Short mmCIF file of C-alpha atoms and ligand atoms in Angstrom, two decimals:
data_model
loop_
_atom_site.label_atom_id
_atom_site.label_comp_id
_atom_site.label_asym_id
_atom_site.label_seq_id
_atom_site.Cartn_x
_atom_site.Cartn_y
_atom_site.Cartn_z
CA UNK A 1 -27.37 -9.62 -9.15
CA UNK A 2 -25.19 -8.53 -6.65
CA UNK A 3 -26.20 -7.71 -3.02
CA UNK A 4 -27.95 -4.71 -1.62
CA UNK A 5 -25.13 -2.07 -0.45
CA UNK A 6 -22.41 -3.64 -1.28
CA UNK A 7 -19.88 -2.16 0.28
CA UNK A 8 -17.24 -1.52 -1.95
CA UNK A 9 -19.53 0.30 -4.07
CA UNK A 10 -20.37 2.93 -1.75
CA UNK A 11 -16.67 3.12 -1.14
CA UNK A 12 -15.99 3.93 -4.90
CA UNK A 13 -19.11 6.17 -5.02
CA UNK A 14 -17.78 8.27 -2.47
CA UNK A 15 -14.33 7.99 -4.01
CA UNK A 16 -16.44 9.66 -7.11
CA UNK A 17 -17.83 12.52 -5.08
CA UNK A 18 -14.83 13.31 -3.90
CA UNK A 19 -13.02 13.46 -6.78
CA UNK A 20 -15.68 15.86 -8.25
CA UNK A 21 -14.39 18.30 -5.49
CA UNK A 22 -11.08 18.48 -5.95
CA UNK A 23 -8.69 18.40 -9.06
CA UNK A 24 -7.48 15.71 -8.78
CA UNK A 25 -5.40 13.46 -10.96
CA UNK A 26 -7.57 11.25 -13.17
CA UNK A 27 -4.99 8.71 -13.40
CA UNK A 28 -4.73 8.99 -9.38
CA UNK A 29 -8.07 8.70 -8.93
CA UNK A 30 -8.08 5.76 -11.33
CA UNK A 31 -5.08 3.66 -9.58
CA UNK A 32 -7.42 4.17 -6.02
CA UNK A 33 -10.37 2.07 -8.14
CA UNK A 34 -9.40 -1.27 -7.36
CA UNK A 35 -6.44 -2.60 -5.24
CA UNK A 36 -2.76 -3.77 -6.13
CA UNK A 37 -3.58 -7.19 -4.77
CA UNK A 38 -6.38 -9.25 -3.73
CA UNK A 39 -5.37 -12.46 -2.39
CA UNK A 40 -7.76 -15.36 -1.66
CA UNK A 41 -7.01 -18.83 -0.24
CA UNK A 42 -8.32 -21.95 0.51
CA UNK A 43 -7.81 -23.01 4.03
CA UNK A 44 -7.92 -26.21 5.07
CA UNK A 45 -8.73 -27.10 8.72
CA UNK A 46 -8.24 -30.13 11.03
CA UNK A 47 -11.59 -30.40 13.07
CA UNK A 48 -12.41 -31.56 16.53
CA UNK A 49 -14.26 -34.66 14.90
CA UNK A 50 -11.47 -35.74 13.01
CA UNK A 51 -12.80 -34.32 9.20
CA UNK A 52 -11.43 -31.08 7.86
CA UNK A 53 -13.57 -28.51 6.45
CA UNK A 54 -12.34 -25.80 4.12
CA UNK A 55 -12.61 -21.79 4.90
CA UNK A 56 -12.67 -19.00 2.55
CA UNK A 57 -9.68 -16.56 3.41
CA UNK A 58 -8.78 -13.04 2.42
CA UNK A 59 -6.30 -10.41 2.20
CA UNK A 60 -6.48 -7.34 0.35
CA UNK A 61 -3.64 -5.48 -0.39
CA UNK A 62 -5.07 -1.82 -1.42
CA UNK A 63 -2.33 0.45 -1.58
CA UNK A 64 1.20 1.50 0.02
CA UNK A 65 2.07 4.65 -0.87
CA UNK A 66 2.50 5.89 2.90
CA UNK A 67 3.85 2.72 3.82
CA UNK A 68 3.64 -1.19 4.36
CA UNK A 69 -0.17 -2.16 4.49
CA UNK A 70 -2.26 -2.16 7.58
CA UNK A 71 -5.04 -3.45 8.21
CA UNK A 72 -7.74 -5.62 10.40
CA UNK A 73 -9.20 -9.09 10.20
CA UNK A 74 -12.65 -10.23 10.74
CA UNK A 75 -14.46 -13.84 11.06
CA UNK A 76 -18.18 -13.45 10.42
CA UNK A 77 -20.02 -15.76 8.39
CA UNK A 78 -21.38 -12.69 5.70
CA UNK A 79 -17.64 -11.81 5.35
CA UNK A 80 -16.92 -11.49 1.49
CA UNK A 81 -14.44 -10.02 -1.10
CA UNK A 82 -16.01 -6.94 -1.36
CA UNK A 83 -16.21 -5.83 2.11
CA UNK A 84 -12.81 -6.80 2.67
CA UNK A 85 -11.48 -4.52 -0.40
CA UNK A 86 -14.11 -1.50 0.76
CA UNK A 87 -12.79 -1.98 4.29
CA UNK A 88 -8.88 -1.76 3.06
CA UNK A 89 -9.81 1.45 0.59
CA UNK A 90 -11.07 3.01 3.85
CA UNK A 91 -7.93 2.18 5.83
CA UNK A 92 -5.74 3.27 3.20
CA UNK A 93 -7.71 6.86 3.69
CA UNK A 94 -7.59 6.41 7.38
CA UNK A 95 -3.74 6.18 7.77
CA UNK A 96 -3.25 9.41 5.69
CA UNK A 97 -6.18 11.21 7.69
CA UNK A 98 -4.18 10.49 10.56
CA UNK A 99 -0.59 11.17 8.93
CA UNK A 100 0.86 7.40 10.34
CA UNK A 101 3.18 5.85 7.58
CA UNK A 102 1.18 3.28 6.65
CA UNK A 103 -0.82 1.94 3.63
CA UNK A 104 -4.50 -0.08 3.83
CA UNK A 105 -5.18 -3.58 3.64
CA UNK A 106 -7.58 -5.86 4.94
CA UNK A 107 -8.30 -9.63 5.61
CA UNK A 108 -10.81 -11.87 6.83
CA UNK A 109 -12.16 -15.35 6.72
CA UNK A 110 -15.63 -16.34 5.92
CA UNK A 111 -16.67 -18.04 9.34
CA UNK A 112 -19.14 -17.90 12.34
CA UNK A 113 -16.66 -18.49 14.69
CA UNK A 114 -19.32 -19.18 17.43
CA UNK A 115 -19.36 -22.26 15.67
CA UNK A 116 -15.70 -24.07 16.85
CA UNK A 117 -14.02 -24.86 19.47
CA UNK A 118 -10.99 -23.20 20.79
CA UNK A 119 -8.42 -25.67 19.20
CA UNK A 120 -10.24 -25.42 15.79
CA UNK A 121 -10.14 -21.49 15.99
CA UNK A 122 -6.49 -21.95 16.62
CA UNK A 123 -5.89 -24.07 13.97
CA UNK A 124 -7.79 -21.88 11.73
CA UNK A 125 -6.36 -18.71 12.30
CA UNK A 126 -3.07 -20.15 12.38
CA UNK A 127 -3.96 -21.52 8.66
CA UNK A 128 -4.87 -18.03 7.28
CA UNK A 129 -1.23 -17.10 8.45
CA UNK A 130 0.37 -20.28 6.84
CA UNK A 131 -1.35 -19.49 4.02
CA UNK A 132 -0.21 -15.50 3.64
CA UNK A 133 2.86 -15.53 5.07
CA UNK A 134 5.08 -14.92 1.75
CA UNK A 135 3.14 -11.26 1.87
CA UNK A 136 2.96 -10.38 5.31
CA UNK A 137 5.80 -8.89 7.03
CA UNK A 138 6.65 -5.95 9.37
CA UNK A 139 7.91 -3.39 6.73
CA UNK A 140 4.86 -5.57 4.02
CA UNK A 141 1.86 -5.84 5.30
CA UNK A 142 0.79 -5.71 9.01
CA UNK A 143 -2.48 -7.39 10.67
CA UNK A 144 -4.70 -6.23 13.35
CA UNK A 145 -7.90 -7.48 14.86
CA UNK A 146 -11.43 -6.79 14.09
CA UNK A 147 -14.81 -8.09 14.38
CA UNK A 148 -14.23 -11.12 16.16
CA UNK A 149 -10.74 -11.41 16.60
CA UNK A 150 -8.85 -11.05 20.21
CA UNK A 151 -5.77 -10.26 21.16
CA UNK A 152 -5.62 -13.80 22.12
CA UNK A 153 -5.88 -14.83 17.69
CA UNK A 154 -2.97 -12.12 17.26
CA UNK A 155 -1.05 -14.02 19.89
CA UNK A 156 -1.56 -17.02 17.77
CA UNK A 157 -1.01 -15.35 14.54
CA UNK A 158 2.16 -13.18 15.72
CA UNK A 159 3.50 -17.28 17.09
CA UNK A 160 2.99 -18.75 13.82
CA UNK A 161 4.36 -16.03 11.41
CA UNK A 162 7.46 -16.39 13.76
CA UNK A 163 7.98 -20.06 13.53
CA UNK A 164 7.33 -20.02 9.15
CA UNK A 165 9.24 -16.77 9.42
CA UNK A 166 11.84 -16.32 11.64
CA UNK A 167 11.15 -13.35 12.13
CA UNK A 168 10.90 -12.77 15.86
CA UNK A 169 10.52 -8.72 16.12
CA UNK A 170 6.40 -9.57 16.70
CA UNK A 171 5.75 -6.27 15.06
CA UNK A 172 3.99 -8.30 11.96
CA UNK A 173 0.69 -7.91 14.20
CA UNK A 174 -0.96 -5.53 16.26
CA UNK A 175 -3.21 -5.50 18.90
CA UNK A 176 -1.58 -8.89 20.79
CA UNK A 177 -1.88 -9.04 24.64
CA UNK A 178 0.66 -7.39 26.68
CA UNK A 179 2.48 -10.45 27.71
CA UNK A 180 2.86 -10.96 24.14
CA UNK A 181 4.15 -7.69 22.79
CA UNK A 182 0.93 -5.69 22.75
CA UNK A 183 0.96 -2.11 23.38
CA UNK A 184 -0.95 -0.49 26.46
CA UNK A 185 -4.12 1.28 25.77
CA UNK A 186 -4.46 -0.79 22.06
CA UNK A 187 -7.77 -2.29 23.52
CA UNK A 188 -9.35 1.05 24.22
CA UNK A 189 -7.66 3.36 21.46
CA UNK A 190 -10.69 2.97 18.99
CA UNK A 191 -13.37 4.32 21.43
CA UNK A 192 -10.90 6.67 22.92
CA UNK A 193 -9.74 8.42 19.18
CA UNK A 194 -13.32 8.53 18.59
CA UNK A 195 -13.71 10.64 21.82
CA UNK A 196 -11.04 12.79 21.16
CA UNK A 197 -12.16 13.90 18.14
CA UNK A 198 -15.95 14.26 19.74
CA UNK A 199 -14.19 16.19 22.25
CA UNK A 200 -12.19 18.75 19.86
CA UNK A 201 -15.54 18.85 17.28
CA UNK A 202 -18.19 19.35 20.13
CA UNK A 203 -18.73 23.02 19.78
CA UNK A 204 -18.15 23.51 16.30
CA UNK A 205 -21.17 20.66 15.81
CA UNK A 206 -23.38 22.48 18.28
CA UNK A 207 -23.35 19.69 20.42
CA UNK A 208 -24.07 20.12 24.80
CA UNK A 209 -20.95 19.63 26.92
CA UNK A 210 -22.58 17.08 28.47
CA UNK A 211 -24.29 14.57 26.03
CA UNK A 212 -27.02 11.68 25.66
CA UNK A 213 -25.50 8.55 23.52
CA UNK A 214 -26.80 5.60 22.17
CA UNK A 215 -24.12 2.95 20.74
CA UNK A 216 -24.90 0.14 18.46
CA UNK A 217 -22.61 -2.76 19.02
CA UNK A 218 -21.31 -3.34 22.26
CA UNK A 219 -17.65 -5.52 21.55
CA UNK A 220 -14.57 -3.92 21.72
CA UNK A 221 -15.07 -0.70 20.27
CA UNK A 222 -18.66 0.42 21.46
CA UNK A 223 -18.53 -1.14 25.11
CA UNK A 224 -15.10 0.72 25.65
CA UNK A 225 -16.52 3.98 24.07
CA UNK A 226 -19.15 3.72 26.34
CA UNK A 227 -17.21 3.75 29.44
CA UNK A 228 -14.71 6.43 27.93
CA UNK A 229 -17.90 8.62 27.38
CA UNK A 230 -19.15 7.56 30.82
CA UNK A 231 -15.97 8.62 32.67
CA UNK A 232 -16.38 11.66 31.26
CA UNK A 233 -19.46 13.17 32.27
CA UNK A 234 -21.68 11.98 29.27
CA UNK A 235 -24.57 9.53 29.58
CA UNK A 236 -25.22 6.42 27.73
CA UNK A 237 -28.72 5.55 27.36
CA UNK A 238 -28.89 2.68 25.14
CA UNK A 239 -26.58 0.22 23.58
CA UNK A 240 -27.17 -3.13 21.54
CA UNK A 241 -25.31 -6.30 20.62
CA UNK A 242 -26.28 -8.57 17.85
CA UNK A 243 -29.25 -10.33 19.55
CA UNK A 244 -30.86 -6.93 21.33
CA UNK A 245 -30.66 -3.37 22.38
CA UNK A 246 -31.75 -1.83 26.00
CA UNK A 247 -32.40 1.49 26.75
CA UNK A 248 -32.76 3.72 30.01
CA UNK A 249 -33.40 7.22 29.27
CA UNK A 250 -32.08 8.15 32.78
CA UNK A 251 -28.68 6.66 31.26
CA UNK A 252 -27.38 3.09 32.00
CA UNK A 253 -25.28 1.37 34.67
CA UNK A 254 -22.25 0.39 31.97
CA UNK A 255 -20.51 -1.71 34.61
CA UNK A 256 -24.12 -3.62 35.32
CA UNK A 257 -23.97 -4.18 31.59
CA UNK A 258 -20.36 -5.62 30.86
CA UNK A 259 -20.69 -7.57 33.97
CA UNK A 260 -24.32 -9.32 32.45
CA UNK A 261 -22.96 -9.85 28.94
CA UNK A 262 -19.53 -11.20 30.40
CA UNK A 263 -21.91 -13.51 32.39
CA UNK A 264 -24.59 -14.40 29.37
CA UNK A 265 -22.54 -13.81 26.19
CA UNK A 266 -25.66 -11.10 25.41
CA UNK A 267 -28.05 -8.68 26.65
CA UNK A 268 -31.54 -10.24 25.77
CA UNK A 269 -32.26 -10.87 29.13
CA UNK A 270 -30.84 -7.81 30.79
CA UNK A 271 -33.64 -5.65 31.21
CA UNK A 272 -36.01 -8.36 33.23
CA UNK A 273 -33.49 -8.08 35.95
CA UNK A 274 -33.37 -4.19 35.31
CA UNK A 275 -36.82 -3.45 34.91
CA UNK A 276 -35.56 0.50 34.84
CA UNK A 277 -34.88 -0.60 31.63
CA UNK A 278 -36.76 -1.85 28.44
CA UNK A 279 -35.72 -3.92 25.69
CA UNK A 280 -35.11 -2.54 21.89
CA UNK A 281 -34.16 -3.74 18.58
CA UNK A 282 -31.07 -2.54 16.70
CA UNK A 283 -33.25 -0.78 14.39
CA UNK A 284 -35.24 1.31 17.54
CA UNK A 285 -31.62 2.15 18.41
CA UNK A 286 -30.78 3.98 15.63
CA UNK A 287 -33.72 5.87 15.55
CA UNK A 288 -33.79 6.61 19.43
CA UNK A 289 -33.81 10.73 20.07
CA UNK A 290 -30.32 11.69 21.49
CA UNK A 291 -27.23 13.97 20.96
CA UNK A 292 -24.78 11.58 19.12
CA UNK A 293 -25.56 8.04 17.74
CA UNK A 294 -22.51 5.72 17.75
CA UNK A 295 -22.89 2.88 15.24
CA UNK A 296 -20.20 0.64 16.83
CA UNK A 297 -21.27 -2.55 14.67
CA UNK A 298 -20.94 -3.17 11.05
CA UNK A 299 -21.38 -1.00 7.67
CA UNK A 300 -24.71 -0.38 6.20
CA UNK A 301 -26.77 -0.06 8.98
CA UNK A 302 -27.92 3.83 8.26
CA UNK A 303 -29.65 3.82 4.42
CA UNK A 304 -31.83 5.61 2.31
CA UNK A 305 -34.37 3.43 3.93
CA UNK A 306 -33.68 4.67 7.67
CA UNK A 307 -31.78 8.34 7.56
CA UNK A 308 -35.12 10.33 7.51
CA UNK A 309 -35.89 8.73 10.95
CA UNK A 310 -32.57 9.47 12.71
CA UNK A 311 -33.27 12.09 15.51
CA UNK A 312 -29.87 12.06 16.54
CA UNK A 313 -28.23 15.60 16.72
CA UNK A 314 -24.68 14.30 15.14
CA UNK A 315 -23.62 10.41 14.53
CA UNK A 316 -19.73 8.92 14.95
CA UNK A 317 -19.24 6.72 13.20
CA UNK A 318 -16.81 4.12 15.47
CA UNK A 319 -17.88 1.51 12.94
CA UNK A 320 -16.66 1.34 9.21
CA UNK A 321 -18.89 2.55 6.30
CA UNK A 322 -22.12 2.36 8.48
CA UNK A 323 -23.87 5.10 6.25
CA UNK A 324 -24.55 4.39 2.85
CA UNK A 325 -23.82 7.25 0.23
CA UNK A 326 -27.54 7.93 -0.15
CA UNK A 327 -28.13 8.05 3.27
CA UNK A 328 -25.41 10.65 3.78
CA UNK A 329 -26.83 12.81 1.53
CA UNK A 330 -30.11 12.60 3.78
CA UNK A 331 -28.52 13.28 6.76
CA UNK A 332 -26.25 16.32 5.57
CA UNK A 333 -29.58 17.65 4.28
CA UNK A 334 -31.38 17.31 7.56
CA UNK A 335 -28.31 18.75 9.37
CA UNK A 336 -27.06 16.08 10.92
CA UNK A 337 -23.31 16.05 11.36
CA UNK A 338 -21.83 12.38 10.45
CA UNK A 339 -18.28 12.10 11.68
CA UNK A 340 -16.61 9.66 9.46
CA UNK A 341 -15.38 6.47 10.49
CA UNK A 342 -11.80 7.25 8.92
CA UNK A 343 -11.42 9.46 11.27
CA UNK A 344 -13.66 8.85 13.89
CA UNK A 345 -12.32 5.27 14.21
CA UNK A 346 -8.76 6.16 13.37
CA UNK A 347 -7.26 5.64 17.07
CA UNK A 348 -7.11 2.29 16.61
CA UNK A 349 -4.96 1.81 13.90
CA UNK A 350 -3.29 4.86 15.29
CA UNK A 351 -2.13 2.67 18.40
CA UNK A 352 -1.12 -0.10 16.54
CA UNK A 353 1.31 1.79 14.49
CA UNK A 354 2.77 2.80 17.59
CA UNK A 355 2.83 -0.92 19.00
CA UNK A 356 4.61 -1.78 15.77
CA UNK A 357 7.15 1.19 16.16
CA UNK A 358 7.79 0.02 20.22
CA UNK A 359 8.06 -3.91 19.11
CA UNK A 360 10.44 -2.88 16.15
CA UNK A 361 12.37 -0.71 18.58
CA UNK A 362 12.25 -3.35 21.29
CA UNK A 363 10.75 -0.79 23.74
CA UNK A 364 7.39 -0.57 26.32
CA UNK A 365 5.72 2.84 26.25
CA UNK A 366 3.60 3.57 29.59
CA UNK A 367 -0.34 4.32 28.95
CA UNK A 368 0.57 7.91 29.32
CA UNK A 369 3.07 8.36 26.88
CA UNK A 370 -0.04 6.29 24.43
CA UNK A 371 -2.78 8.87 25.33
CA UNK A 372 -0.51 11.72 24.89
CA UNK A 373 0.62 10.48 21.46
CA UNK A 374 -2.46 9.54 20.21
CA UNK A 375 -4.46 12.96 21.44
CA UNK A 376 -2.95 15.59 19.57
CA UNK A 377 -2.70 12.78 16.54
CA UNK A 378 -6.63 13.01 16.80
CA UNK A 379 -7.02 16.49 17.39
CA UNK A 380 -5.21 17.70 14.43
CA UNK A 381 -6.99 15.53 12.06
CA UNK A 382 -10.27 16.73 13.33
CA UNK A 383 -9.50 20.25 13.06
CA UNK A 384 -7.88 19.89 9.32
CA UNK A 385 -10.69 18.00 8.45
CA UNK A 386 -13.18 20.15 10.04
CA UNK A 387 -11.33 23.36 8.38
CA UNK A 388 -11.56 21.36 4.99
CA UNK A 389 -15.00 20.49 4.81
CA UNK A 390 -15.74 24.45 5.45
CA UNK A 391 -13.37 25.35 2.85
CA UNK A 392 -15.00 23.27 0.63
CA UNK A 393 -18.38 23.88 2.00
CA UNK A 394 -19.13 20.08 1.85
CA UNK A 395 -19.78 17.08 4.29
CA UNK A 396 -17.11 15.88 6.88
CA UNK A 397 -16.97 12.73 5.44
CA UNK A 398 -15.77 14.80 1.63
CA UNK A 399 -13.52 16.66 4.05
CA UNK A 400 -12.09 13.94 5.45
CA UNK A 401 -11.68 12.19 1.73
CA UNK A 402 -9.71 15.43 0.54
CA UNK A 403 -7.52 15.94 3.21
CA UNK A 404 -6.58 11.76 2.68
CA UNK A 405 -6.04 11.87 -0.74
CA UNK A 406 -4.33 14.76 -1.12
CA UNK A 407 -1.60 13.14 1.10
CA UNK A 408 -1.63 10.08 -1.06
CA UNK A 409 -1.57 12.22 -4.12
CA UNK A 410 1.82 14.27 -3.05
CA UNK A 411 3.64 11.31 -1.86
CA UNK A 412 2.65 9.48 -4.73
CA UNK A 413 4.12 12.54 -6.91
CA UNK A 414 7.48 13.03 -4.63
CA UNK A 415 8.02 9.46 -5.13
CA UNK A 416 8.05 9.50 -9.14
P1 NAD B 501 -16.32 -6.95 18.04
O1 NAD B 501 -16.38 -8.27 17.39
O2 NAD B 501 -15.54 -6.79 19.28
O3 NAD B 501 -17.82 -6.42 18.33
C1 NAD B 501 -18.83 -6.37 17.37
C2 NAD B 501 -20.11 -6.04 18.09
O4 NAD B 501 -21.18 -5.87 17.15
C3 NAD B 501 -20.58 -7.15 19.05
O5 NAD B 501 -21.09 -6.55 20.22
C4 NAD B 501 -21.72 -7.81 18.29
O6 NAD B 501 -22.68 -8.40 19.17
C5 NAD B 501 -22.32 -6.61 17.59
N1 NAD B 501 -23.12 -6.98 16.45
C6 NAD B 501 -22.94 -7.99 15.58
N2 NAD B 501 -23.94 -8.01 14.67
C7 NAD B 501 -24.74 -6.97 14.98
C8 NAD B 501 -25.92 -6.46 14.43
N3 NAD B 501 -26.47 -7.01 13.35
N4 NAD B 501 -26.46 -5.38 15.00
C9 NAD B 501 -25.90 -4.81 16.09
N5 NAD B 501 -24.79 -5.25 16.66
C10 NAD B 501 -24.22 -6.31 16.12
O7 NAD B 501 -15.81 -5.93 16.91
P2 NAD B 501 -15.15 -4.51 17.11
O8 NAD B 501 -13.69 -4.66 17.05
O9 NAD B 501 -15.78 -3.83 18.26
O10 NAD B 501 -15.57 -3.78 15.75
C11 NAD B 501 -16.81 -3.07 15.62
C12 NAD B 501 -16.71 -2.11 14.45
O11 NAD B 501 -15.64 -1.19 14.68
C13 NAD B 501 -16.42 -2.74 13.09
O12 NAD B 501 -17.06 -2.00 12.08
C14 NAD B 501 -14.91 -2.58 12.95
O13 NAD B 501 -14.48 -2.62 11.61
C15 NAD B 501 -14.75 -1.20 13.56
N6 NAD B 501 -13.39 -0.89 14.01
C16 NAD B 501 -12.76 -1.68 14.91
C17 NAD B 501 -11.48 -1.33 15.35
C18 NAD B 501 -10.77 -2.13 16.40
O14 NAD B 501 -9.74 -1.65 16.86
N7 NAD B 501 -11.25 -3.26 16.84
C19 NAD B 501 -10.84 -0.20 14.83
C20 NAD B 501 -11.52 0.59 13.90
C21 NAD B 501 -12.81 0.23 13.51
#
């Protein structure tokens, strides 16, 4: 038996779809169904008490026809195989939505990292490099964070590849702190993508120019996407973390908010000392009436259980895969515009391509030169996407899909 929505099995069922679409090579099609490598390794850490425990590692190596293999990690105690390889399909689609020279991959280690101490999340993190380095590389495969990784494990990560390496260009992982080679604007450039492509779909969605949003998941990408919306004239009314969700329909004080979970580590208690506010679950969130829904968290979180009861007018998806195949065909039936995570999301990995290009240059680009990169990158995706899905009078999310793999396709066929 294998779990409910697994995730790489929505991947390949919307793989399916789109293939039906499109004529597309078989054998194409057929080479996207599983990836060139999956990797898995024990590793083996020293612990505060003086034992050493064993974690499950990952890296999935899904394809590089564009170009060496990009992709995330994440520590989270459900972290398995499956997600991993659905999460690098997705950013193997996502750099060719995008048009960056890069390939997908994906890693991850089976962990609640709430769990140890600094030193053993060093040492661990450190081990998953020891343990990959042979495949890693800048012009291989290329590292970023995700759910709970920092800047500050990339620092760590980027050190030890060096040292087994000697490689010392630091362009083997994205999304480090400045002081360590990071690129300005990396820390916002998921939430920010996700608004520029809001931005250049608004009208054609039928959204307001000034909207209501509710986010689910309020780390890196949702509580930065909330301020980016924020700043520009929309209002947040509810947002959510892992333990709770609150909600103001008047919209809510985002600084208030950071400050309180910087403070507590959550929000469960936020709304006794802001009784303007009430407490909600993740699942109220979802379901709350507004103009766009943000699922900011993890995948499968809108199903065939759940779609009928979104009253959201359109949903970004910031997170990956957070709407499950059937669910998508609910929601395109109710009307509901779902803007797909790769391209919704893609600023992030859209950033980190250009931190690689300024670390492998040995240059520092200003936070202007970033935003004016990454907007037209964003803009033209949205519109070719938007243009395809009309064209092919099908969902964004299909639209997206086609534009990707056509890209693949060609390359794949210039390269021959
Ligand atoms: P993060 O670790 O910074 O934040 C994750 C957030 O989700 C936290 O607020 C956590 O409390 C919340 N959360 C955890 N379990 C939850 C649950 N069951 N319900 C609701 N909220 C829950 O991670 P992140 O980097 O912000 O990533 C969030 C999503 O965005 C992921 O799907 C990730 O793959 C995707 N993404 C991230 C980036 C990036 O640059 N970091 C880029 C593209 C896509």
């Amino acid at each position: 038996m294998h779990p409910p929505h697994n995730p790489f099995e929505n991947a390949m069922a919307q793989l399916d779809l789109a293939a039906k679409l499109r004529n597309f090579d078989d054998s194409f099609i057929d080479s996207l169904r599983e990836p060139n490598r999956d990797i898995r390794v024990s590793i083996k850490v020293k612990m505060d008490n003086g034992g050493t425990e064993i974690f499950e590692g990952y890296r999935v190596e899904y394809n590089n026809s564009l170009g060496p293999y990009k992709g995330g990690i994440r520590y989270h105690p459900k972290t398995e195989i499956n997600e991993v390889k659905a999460l690098a399909f997705w950013m193997t689609l996502k750099c060719a939505v995008v048009g960056i020279p890069m390939g997908g991959g994906k890693g991850g280690i089976t962990v609640e990292p709430k769990n140890l101490s600094k030193s053993e999340l060093e040492r661990l993190s450190r081990g998953w490099v020891e343990s990959l380095s042979d495949v890693l590389g800048p012009y291989k495969d290329i590292p970023a964070p995700d759910i709970n990784t920092t800047p500050e494990i990339m620092a760590w990560m980027a050190d030890e590849f060096a040292k087994i390496s000697g490689d010392k260009t630091l362009a083997t992982f994205t999304g480090k702190p400045m002081a360590k080679g990071g690129s300005e604007g990396r820390n916002e450039a998921t939430g920010l993508g996700g608004f520029y492509v809001l931005e250049t779909l608004r009208k054609e969605i039928g959204l307001p120019e000034k909207c209501e949003v509710a986010i689910q998941g309020f780390g890196n990408v949702g509580s930065n996407a909330a301020k980016i919306f924020i700043d520009h004239g929309h209002k947040v009314t509810a947002v959510s973390d892992s333990q709770s969700g609150i909600y103001n329909p008047n919209g809510l004080d985002i600084k208030k908010v950071l400050e309180f979970k910087k403070n507590t580590g959550t929000l469960l208690n936020f709304s006794k000392e802001n009784p303007e506010c009430k407490n909600i679950t993740n699942e109220e969130l979802l379901e709350l009436p507004c103009d766009i829904l943000i699922p900011a968290a993890f995948e499968n979180v809108i199903t065939g259980s759940n779609a009928d009861k979104i009253q959201a007018r359109a949903i970004l998806e910031l997170a990956n895969g957070p709407v499950t195949p059937e669910a998508d065909e609910i929601l395109f039936k109710k009307n509901i515009p779902v803007i797909p995570d790769i391209l919704a999301n893609a600023g992030g990995v859209t950033v980190s391509y250009f931190e690689w290009e300024q670390n492998l240059k040995g240059e520092h680009w200003t936070p202007e030169q970033i935003f004016e990169k990454l907007r037209p990158i964003m803009e033209t995706a949205s519109s070719e996407i938007f243009n395809k899905a009309k064209d092919v009078n099908t969902s964004l999310r299909m639209g997206a899909f086609i534009v990707a793999l056509e890209r693949i396709q060609r390359k794949k066929l210039s390269s021959i």
